[in-house]
Amino acid sequence: MNSNPILDQLTRRAFFSRSAVGLGTAALATLDQSVTAAPSQSMNSSIGGLTHLPHHAPKARRAIYLFMSGAPSQMDMWDHKPAMTDWFDKDLPDSIRKGQRLTTMTSGQSRFPIAPSIYKFSPHGANGTMASELIPHMAKKVDEIALVKSMWTEAINHDPAITYICTGNQLPGKASLGSWLSYGLGTENENLPAFLVMTASWTGRKEAQALYNRLWGSGFLPSKYQGVALRSSGDPVLYLSNPEGIDPVVRRRMLDSLSRLNQSTADRIGDPETNARIAQYEMAFRMQTSVPDLTNIHDEPKYILDMYGPDVTKPGTFANCCLMARRMAERGVRFTQIFHRGWDQHGSLPKDLPNQCRDTDQPSAALLTDLKQRGMLDDTLVVWGGEFGRTIYCQGGLSKTNYGRDHHPKCFTIWMAGGGVRAGVVHGETDEFSYNITRDPVHIHDLNTTILHLMGIEAHKFTYPFLGLDQRLTGVEETRVVSEILA
Amino acid sequence: MLRFLFATAFFLSLSDLTYSESPEFGRDVRPILSDHCFACHGPDEEHREADLRLDTEAGLLAAIESADADTNALIERITSDDSDSLMPPPKFGKPLSTEQIDTLKNWVRSGAKYSEHWAFVTPVKQFTNEKGQTTSADAINHFVDDELNRVSLKPNGEADPRTLARRVCFDLTGLPPTPEELAEFLADDSPGAYERYVDRLLASPHFGEHVGRYWLDLVRYGDTHGLHLDNYREMWLYRDWVIDAFNSNMPMDQFIIEQLAGDLLPESTVSQKVASGFNRLNVSTNEGGSIVEEVAARNVIDRTDAFGTIFLGLTTGCSVCHDHKFDPLTMKEYYSLSAFFNSLDGNAMDGNIKDHPPSLSVNTPEQTKQLAEFDEFLDELRNKKNGPITSVDQAQDEWERTFTSIEEPTWTFLKPQSATSEAKVEMKIRDDGGVEVAGATAANDVTTIVANLPPNQPWKSLRLEALVDDPNSRVGLSSNGNVVLSEIVLEMQHGDDPSHWTPVPIGNASADIEQQNGPFAVRFAIDGKVNDSEGWAVAGYEQTGPRTAWFDLGTLFSETNDAKLRVQLKYKSKYAEHQFRLVRLGLSTALPKHSKTNQIVRGSVHSAGPFPVAHARNSYSQKFASEQGSFKAEETFTFDGRRYGWQLRGDLPEVVISTLASLAEQSSVNVIHQTLTAETPQTVSLLIGTTDGHVIFLNGKQIGISEGEREIQPLEKSYALDLKKGANDLYVKVVNHSGKSQFSYALQSPLVKVSRQLAELLNRPASDRSASERETLRKYYRSVYCTHPDWQVLIDQEKGTLAAIETIRKETPTTLIWKELAKPRKAHILLRGAYDQPGEVVERATPAFLPPMDSSLPNDRLGLARWLVSDSHPLTARVAVNRFWQQVFGTGLVKTSEDFGSQGEPPSHPELLDWLAVDFRENRWDVKRLLKAIVMSDVYRRSSMVKASQLRIDPRNRLLSRGPRFRLDGEMLRDQALAVSGLLVDQLGGPSVKPPQPPGLWEAVGYSGSNTVRFTPDSGEKIHRRSVYIFWKRTSAPPQMSTFDAPSRESCTARRERTNTPLQALLLMNEPQYLAASKKLAERVLAEQTLPNDRSRVEWLFEKVTTRIATREETDELLGLFSDMAKLYESQLTAAEKLTGESSASLAGWMLLSSTLLNLDEVVNK
């Protein structure tokens, strides 16, 4: 290629024009008036974000949220209920159910026979935390995570519940957690979006619950704060690749002319948005390099790949997404969310749940190890969990080896690890039926409040005016930071 | 005012201001009180602290005991040093700034003048110019310039004609001007040229497409349900209604009335019903497990909030859980308002279907005409079918004669004249008539056997024997000995024309052995379909020995010796060589009689009912008796407080018409049960006719439904009953809407023993039968046994017509509409907004802070709509006018166009807003007139050049010293690229279209069972339609639009954000349709014969894309780009070919140049 004089010339020109790029970047930071450039006194190198944020020194500079869509069964994974063995096929006592509302999938059932978990649990870590045989890798991590067994929500069906935990409201139209963070804190890498989302493949029940763009949407916030979906096939970011027949040299040459023409427009008309546009084209050009660099895992050493398990090289698997999440964290992506579907085990739980756990267990543990090895776990928050829990009683046919579980909003288990989280703690308790919370309930708003807190934000002060209200991720009611699980 | 606007340029940071002049209450003071005080001292009674209220005059004045700013209570509390006494309380987290405190102090000092919230006061016109005749354009110029004068900002002069031509064309049609439109405008230098140009644009059908699009954002129009499965919802007729309404310049008041209450208008038209679909645009769900009352309550809240946002510009949603904290809307008033929207005559759950009732099918005039013709033809056909047909009646006589003498049939073996193989395999005819495969078997084959049809005998059945020479051999040729007969086809030749073969329909088939592990029953060999996965499979791998199948022919008769029968045995299974080795065919004049073990035994008939029901149409889905469960004769059912049991019915014979019990003046339901016991799994047909609707259940599963009442047609419908081995529960639910409940049924299969009653009837001489018995017997014969060609012709015609009707029905678009329950549902306050905590019952009513509804108006949506557009209503016209202003200028006079309440931003030009609102209303809510006034104003026509002084004083151009210039919406950008390149297909209306989008977007989020989980792009013209027609999946909006801030259409959106991101740059550079447009431009410039050189080509392209003439510098820059590119591609022709599909460096160069033009800032902007 270098023997081609025209190409040489073009490449030189491209190189030359790249020096003008810095101007564009500066223009971006100063001309965009709805946000302002990061204050120089800020503790990190954020770009964009609100001047008065963070409210306090953050423990975590970035977060990775492993979202198990469909609601994992807490009593088959984390919430060990040995007494249930003797309750096999006996009815859930009314004193436990307390007339609580049910989904219409089981509200017509004539009885609510208890289905004890068929999985073996064993103690792990310094405190003997119980974990089931389905999650052997995470079981070894109990001393590094904070397990919360007392999560609860009001919503009883998937669509409202997942919208609720992801955007703070059961109805569509609100801003998602990641877009709030992106709006408030900006990005640490101007060449990548601040909020990236991956939707992983899964091997459990194929009839999986849907996801919705609103789960990472920006709602009432400007759309530039919405999560950018990183895709496992095709362009990782929409329209990232030049079409066939346009290589970077051509693109650069085209952008040079475009910049000059736009600059003359800026000079002639004087609209500051034109300068911002010039900068955005330059950023687009840089993303064409930075994103493929992010997704190209060939430079990962074998021992890292092995740690995430055999699926890691298959694009779109949860293992692959976890490795990608670490690479994003390294590059300063503020918030990464992986949605893994297929956890909605209404029937044949023993057939599907092991597959779901196999998808996620080793990669989740590997992600923690990997971050730790790089010294990044200290300022990276990792959250694992779904939108609600599942019932101890059986939905559909019950046998010694087969059962299903309905939705259960009154308790479920999540874990958090990394930046600012107290390692090795188990927070909250449920009754022997894993039905009611008996100690330290944590509402999903409190979870989001805690996540914001760790990122340096006080939830009740973090508002955006819309429809006459100071909108908050955590709603209008008072919420609390779950300080018991903080380091 | 200046300072205020300057401040609003930064988000709501009114607190940064100091006022030296006396603050105005509505503009300066109320916003502070609202944002910092109302939450605890506002309209919400429940949470009002210290009984202090600051949102009313009385309350506020009470808080300012004296006009001394330093001693009165209000000022004292907001300036207190004592943190216990300081207001707002520090823990509230919203302290007042020094400037805000100063504003409040100054306001008190200057006399503490109070005024009602501006938006709730009826607007008045407060300006006439010297001429006495003020046009709206005059008023716009006056009020805007007044304000500019006050801050000493000099307005720009008029934009140059080309810029203006492009700007106004975009604002009125969403498209750039065509070269012809531009040329016509530029060539017209007489006075009024611009106005004439504007008039032409207003008359363009693209006006409605463009202006309507903003409305579609606002009302959250989408092509899917929005929640959970997010399946297809057919609603585009509503979208087209909106476009039409704007194109025909429907007055805005009528536009509002028809949407809110089109269904309630006297003798409402189809179009008005379509408009009422407005009330159905909320997202809906059918998620398994949902609690219907909860979903219903949410839907009502969604509609009420939409009403608030769209028409009132108010955030009613706050009052779902408590009295509004900022605006005077109580919780009770909220639920009174919601009561207008709670009585939909339909299910809250959407059923995941596209036409979730109530919905409407709307035929095109052509379809309506065709349907009428088909209906007429069907009537004729049915009359013929029901009347005497000599030839058919003779055949019936023959049938009746032979019927009584059913005996073991004797079989006449066919003597084949020829036996051939499609695969050219050698065939051998044996002496006994058997046909044997003699050569090497082919993977697939068709055996064709032709034999003489023995004359003068009424042949009724054909027997196919698959023989083996040794009982331990297997019948098949395949390695495992199995066979799949995909299809058997019979044809007859009457002997007069040797080339003419008439198909012989096979009425029924049975076999001694059928495989049960798939579609392998013998009926799959007579279903008219030949495919590789179905057919009669004989379990040859399991059992050795022969197989037999019987086929029911009706009556096959020939009077000549020359008639022939042709039998084709088609072996097309995916399993290779699954063919019989040796077959023999026989005919019989009797129906086949099978061993007892094969027969189906009918149990006794029971019935339960009549169950009284309020609405017959709801009974189809309601459960009665044990219709979906197992049958217990002694079981009883409690219904509506009464007990019902099963009654044994010996009086419901097959075939004849029976009458069921019904109720006088009330709809009712009967359930009938019969147990059918089969020795082998098999399929029989249930023929049934009812005066009523019916639902058929077999073994707990619904297998058929027919809704609505009709004249009885005995044995009218046919349902296939797939019987399992053993006892089968057959239930028929008969839904009687009104009048008599009549019923006739029969089972059709050679394996069903003829019922006792039927045998009796046939044994009776015809003269002893009643008229009704004669009629139904004829029906029975014709439906079950008759295969006479004259009859068959009628059946074929009927089937063909029905198929044609069905095709039209499928093509007929449907749309969701509103239908009100006859009796409105009771409305309650929902405590804390919870559906299961109903509080006080509330009546429909409008909020008290707005003018009352005229008592002459009906207390329903129609009354509500008329109230909205009444002269005294302070909000409707203001809100509407403000949105049109926002459309054109990018920001409304009230920036928060969704919130005119006290938390919203006050208007930048309040008198102008009021003037325009009153003028709009006084002039019949004429939308085109309003938009014309706006674009005719000097303010609009200003150049958009930005001077440093303007940028400093008014960066966001709220004072309008310069013309509007901002980024085009995604729709306009895409339409522009298609239009300037010549790709745009500007056809109006119709189903939504799917231009290509990157694969996998829907799959990544979709529920696997959703019918929108996979995106399949359209092709042809559809992909080049305007963007307003793009299919909008609400959980995954089209990326070409959402990247440019288009909303998801899940909730109401009164204004879009306008961001500027790298993802937008990537899209404009790389999205395939923008590239296609670039390529098309390149092709066109190369085809343009008049252009002598590259320079002129650059100029041509530049003008096409920008509407402007390029400067010398611009042309030079682009020429440089082109020549670099052309040179580069010359050396890399493969790259050029990859890009353009042609090995042409020049085409690639022009394409890249065109793409550059489409990315220019001035092209991306208005």
mmCIF file of C-alpha atoms in Angstrom, chain A residues 4 6-7 10 13 33-34 101-105 156-160 170-173 199 205-214 216 220-224 226 228 231 237-247 250-251 253-255 257-258 260-262 264-265 268-274 276-277 280-281 283-284 287-288 341 407 464-470 477, chain B residues 11-12 35 94 226-228 287-291 294 298 315 318 326 832 835 898-899 903 944-946 951 955-956 965 967 998-999 1001 1003-1009 1035-1037 1039-1040 1042 1045 1050-1051 1057 1059-1063 1065-1072 1075 1108 1114 1117-1118 1120-1121 1124-1125 1127-1129 1131-1132 1135 1138-1139 1152 1155-1156 1159-1162 1164-1165:
data_model
loop_
_atom_site.group_PDB
_atom_site.id
_atom_site.type_symbol
_atom_site.label_atom_id
_atom_site.label_comp_id
_atom_site.label_asym_id
_atom_site.label_seq_id
_atom_site.Cartn_x
_atom_site.Cartn_y
_atom_site.Cartn_z
ATOM 1 C CA ASN A 4 0.980 4.012 -3.882
ATOM 2 C CA ILE A 6 -1.683 8.891 -3.918
ATOM 3 C CA LEU A 7 -2.257 6.881 -0.794
ATOM 4 C CA LEU A 10 -3.658 11.033 1.474
ATOM 5 C CA ARG A 13 -2.905 14.665 4.781
ATOM 6 C CA GLN A 33 -24.449 24.098 26.953
ATOM 7 C CA SER A 34 -26.691 21.621 28.640
ATOM 8 C CA ARG A 101 -51.713 -11.306 45.868
ATOM 9 C CA LEU A 102 -50.570 -13.803 43.296
ATOM 10 C CA THR A 103 -50.082 -13.632 39.617
ATOM 11 C CA THR A 104 -53.000 -15.009 37.670
ATOM 12 C CA MET A 105 -50.737 -17.858 36.660
ATOM 13 C CA ILE A 156 -45.377 -8.909 40.292
ATOM 14 C CA ASN A 157 -44.950 -9.288 36.540
ATOM 15 C CA HIS A 158 -41.883 -8.987 34.382
ATOM 16 C CA ASP A 159 -42.545 -5.975 32.223
ATOM 17 C CA PRO A 160 -43.488 -3.625 35.056
ATOM 18 C CA GLN A 170 -43.227 0.604 36.560
ATOM 19 C CA LEU A 171 -44.519 2.621 33.623
ATOM 20 C CA PRO A 172 -42.407 3.475 30.581
ATOM 21 C CA GLY A 173 -41.046 6.977 30.140
ATOM 22 C CA THR A 199 -27.694 -8.518 25.668
ATOM 23 C CA ARG A 205 -35.747 -21.736 28.711
ATOM 24 C CA LYS A 206 -35.927 -20.483 25.129
ATOM 25 C CA GLU A 207 -39.239 -18.745 25.724
ATOM 26 C CA ALA A 208 -37.475 -15.940 27.481
ATOM 27 C CA GLN A 209 -38.943 -12.708 28.728
ATOM 28 C CA ALA A 210 -38.519 -9.737 26.469
ATOM 29 C CA LEU A 211 -36.213 -6.822 27.055
ATOM 30 C CA TYR A 212 -37.082 -3.297 26.061
ATOM 31 C CA ASN A 213 -34.926 -0.443 24.836
ATOM 32 C CA ARG A 214 -36.455 1.603 27.644
ATOM 33 C CA TRP A 216 -31.370 1.455 29.022
ATOM 34 C CA PHE A 220 -36.904 12.388 29.787
ATOM 35 C CA LEU A 221 -33.118 12.934 29.786
ATOM 36 C CA PRO A 222 -31.556 13.927 26.466
ATOM 37 C CA SER A 223 -31.077 10.869 24.323
ATOM 38 C CA LYS A 224 -27.308 11.176 24.259
ATOM 39 C CA GLN A 226 -29.096 6.533 26.692
ATOM 40 C CA VAL A 228 -25.491 2.330 23.587
ATOM 41 C CA ARG A 231 -23.937 -5.849 19.568
ATOM 42 C CA VAL A 237 -22.100 -0.022 17.566
ATOM 43 C CA LEU A 238 -24.759 0.826 15.010
ATOM 44 C CA TYR A 239 -23.362 2.112 11.730
ATOM 45 C CA LEU A 240 -19.837 2.086 13.090
ATOM 46 C CA SER A 241 -18.224 0.458 10.071
ATOM 47 C CA ASN A 242 -17.596 2.236 6.868
ATOM 48 C CA PRO A 243 -19.241 0.526 3.929
ATOM 49 C CA GLU A 244 -17.154 -1.814 1.851
ATOM 50 C CA GLY A 245 -15.025 0.220 -0.470
ATOM 51 C CA ILE A 246 -14.433 3.043 1.986
ATOM 52 C CA ASP A 247 -11.322 2.505 4.034
ATOM 53 C CA VAL A 250 -10.876 7.591 2.272
ATOM 54 C CA ARG A 251 -12.984 8.371 5.305
ATOM 55 C CA ARG A 253 -10.008 12.483 3.368
ATOM 56 C CA MET A 254 -13.771 12.909 3.189
ATOM 57 C CA LEU A 255 -13.880 14.181 6.770
ATOM 58 C CA SER A 257 -13.245 18.273 3.286
ATOM 59 C CA LEU A 258 -16.347 18.019 5.418
ATOM 60 C CA ARG A 260 -13.357 22.565 6.136
ATOM 61 C CA LEU A 261 -16.753 23.091 4.552
ATOM 62 C CA ASN A 262 -18.458 23.005 7.938
ATOM 63 C CA SER A 264 -16.729 27.833 6.597
ATOM 64 C CA THR A 265 -20.387 27.425 7.534
ATOM 65 C CA ARG A 268 -20.387 32.400 7.832
ATOM 66 C CA ILE A 269 -23.386 31.711 10.113
ATOM 67 C CA GLY A 270 -21.810 31.708 13.542
ATOM 68 C CA ASP A 271 -23.930 28.949 15.066
ATOM 69 C CA PRO A 272 -21.886 27.257 17.833
ATOM 70 C CA GLU A 273 -23.690 23.975 17.128
ATOM 71 C CA THR A 274 -21.742 23.762 13.882
ATOM 72 C CA ALA A 276 -19.956 20.955 18.007
ATOM 73 C CA ARG A 277 -20.928 18.978 14.926
ATOM 74 C CA GLN A 280 -18.779 14.940 16.792
ATOM 75 C CA TYR A 281 -17.609 13.820 13.359
ATOM 76 C CA MET A 283 -15.240 11.657 17.658
ATOM 77 C CA ALA A 284 -17.117 9.325 15.319
ATOM 78 C CA MET A 287 -14.765 5.562 17.656
ATOM 79 C CA GLN A 288 -14.251 3.678 14.439
ATOM 80 C CA ARG A 341 -32.349 -13.721 29.785
ATOM 81 C CA HIS A 407 -43.097 -14.827 40.463
ATOM 82 C CA TYR A 464 -34.016 16.435 36.760
ATOM 83 C CA PRO A 465 -37.001 18.713 36.253
ATOM 84 C CA PHE A 466 -39.615 17.162 34.010
ATOM 85 C CA LEU A 467 -43.387 17.424 33.958
ATOM 86 C CA GLY A 468 -43.224 19.864 36.809
ATOM 87 C CA LEU A 469 -41.499 17.447 39.133
ATOM 88 C CA ASP A 470 -38.003 16.958 40.328
ATOM 89 C CA GLU A 477 -40.570 8.579 48.748
ATOM 90 C CA PHE B 11 -31.861 25.003 32.467
ATOM 91 C CA LEU B 12 -34.408 26.610 34.717
ATOM 92 C CA ASP B 35 -40.430 25.150 43.140
ATOM 93 C CA LYS B 94 -33.829 23.083 48.028
ATOM 94 C CA GLY B 226 -45.656 -1.538 23.706
ATOM 95 C CA LEU B 227 -45.513 -3.901 26.651
ATOM 96 C CA HIS B 228 -44.302 -7.468 27.172
ATOM 97 C CA GLU B 287 -48.438 -10.559 30.067
ATOM 98 C CA GLY B 288 -49.255 -13.912 31.619
ATOM 99 C CA GLY B 289 -49.941 -13.502 35.298
ATOM 100 C CA SER B 290 -51.175 -9.928 35.027
ATOM 101 C CA ILE B 291 -54.051 -8.943 37.254
ATOM 102 C CA GLU B 294 -54.474 -3.608 37.814
ATOM 103 C CA ARG B 298 -53.134 1.584 34.622
ATOM 104 C CA THR B 315 -49.015 17.147 34.512
ATOM 105 C CA CYS B 318 -48.993 13.860 40.115
ATOM 106 C CA PHE B 326 -48.009 22.511 42.493
ATOM 107 C CA ARG B 832 -52.074 5.913 46.756
ATOM 108 C CA TYR B 835 -55.907 -0.461 41.978
ATOM 109 C CA GLU B 898 -45.954 19.727 28.076
ATOM 110 C CA ASP B 899 -46.392 21.733 31.286
ATOM 111 C CA GLN B 903 -43.754 24.288 37.569
ATOM 112 C CA SER B 944 -30.333 32.966 10.858
ATOM 113 C CA MET B 945 -26.849 34.447 10.900
ATOM 114 C CA VAL B 946 -25.598 34.700 14.465
ATOM 115 C CA LEU B 951 -25.042 35.023 21.094
ATOM 116 C CA PRO B 955 -27.781 32.411 22.931
ATOM 117 C CA ARG B 956 -30.853 30.245 22.447
ATOM 118 C CA ARG B 965 -31.976 27.257 12.482
ATOM 119 C CA ARG B 967 -30.998 20.254 13.333
ATOM 120 C CA PRO B 998 -29.245 -3.457 11.022
ATOM 121 C CA PRO B 999 -30.133 -7.089 11.697
ATOM 122 C CA LEU B 1001 -32.143 -5.282 16.879
ATOM 123 C CA GLU B 1003 -34.201 -10.224 18.235
ATOM 124 C CA ALA B 1004 -31.899 -8.790 20.887
ATOM 125 C CA VAL B 1005 -34.815 -7.603 22.987
ATOM 126 C CA GLY B 1006 -37.893 -9.440 21.750
ATOM 127 C CA TYR B 1007 -39.859 -12.117 23.537
ATOM 128 C CA SER B 1008 -39.263 -15.277 21.593
ATOM 129 C CA GLY B 1009 -42.998 -15.764 21.086
ATOM 130 C CA THR B 1035 -39.784 -1.494 22.596
ATOM 131 C CA SER B 1036 -37.225 -1.077 19.826
ATOM 132 C CA ALA B 1037 -37.883 2.091 17.873
ATOM 133 C CA PRO B 1039 -32.680 3.340 14.972
ATOM 134 C CA GLN B 1040 -32.560 5.767 12.043
ATOM 135 C CA SER B 1042 -34.188 7.176 17.668
ATOM 136 C CA ASP B 1045 -33.949 11.836 19.459
ATOM 137 C CA GLU B 1050 -44.438 4.507 24.725
ATOM 138 C CA SER B 1051 -45.534 7.699 26.443
ATOM 139 C CA GLU B 1057 -34.642 16.843 22.597
ATOM 140 C CA THR B 1059 -28.762 16.335 20.612
ATOM 141 C CA ASN B 1060 -25.628 16.309 18.535
ATOM 142 C CA THR B 1061 -23.724 13.035 18.904
ATOM 143 C CA PRO B 1062 -21.061 10.945 17.178
ATOM 144 C CA LEU B 1063 -23.615 8.176 16.682
ATOM 145 C CA ALA B 1065 -22.421 11.263 12.431
ATOM 146 C CA LEU B 1066 -21.845 7.514 11.998
ATOM 147 C CA LEU B 1067 -25.418 7.035 10.873
ATOM 148 C CA LEU B 1068 -25.334 9.818 8.302
ATOM 149 C CA MET B 1069 -22.059 8.522 6.913
ATOM 150 C CA ASN B 1070 -22.755 4.799 6.912
ATOM 151 C CA GLU B 1071 -26.461 4.022 7.025
ATOM 152 C CA PRO B 1072 -27.268 2.114 3.818
ATOM 153 C CA LEU B 1075 -25.391 5.630 0.934
ATOM 154 C CA ARG B 1108 -27.936 26.963 -2.475
ATOM 155 C CA GLU B 1114 -16.738 25.451 -1.747
ATOM 156 C CA GLU B 1117 -12.815 22.157 -1.979
ATOM 157 C CA LEU B 1118 -15.254 19.627 -3.371
ATOM 158 C CA GLY B 1120 -10.297 18.638 -4.764
ATOM 159 C CA LEU B 1121 -12.097 15.927 -2.855
ATOM 160 C CA ASP B 1124 -8.438 12.803 -4.925
ATOM 161 C CA MET B 1125 -11.129 10.186 -4.687
ATOM 162 C CA LYS B 1127 -7.523 9.086 -8.477
ATOM 163 C CA LEU B 1128 -7.572 6.802 -5.497
ATOM 164 C CA TYR B 1129 -10.357 4.607 -6.828
ATOM 165 C CA SER B 1131 -5.863 2.678 -8.541
ATOM 166 C CA GLN B 1132 -8.293 0.533 -6.497
ATOM 167 C CA ALA B 1135 -12.815 -0.930 -3.833
ATOM 168 C CA LYS B 1138 -17.405 -2.845 -3.651
ATOM 169 C CA LEU B 1139 -18.757 0.594 -2.932
ATOM 170 C CA LEU B 1152 -18.424 9.909 -1.907
ATOM 171 C CA SER B 1155 -22.318 11.555 0.769
ATOM 172 C CA THR B 1156 -20.152 14.433 1.944
ATOM 173 C CA ASN B 1159 -23.337 15.270 5.868
ATOM 174 C CA LEU B 1160 -22.841 19.027 5.602
ATOM 175 C CA ASP B 1161 -23.898 20.953 8.669
ATOM 176 C CA GLU B 1162 -26.135 23.190 6.605
ATOM 177 C CA VAL B 1164 -28.364 18.561 8.500
ATOM 178 C CA ASN B 1165 -29.855 21.851 9.704
#
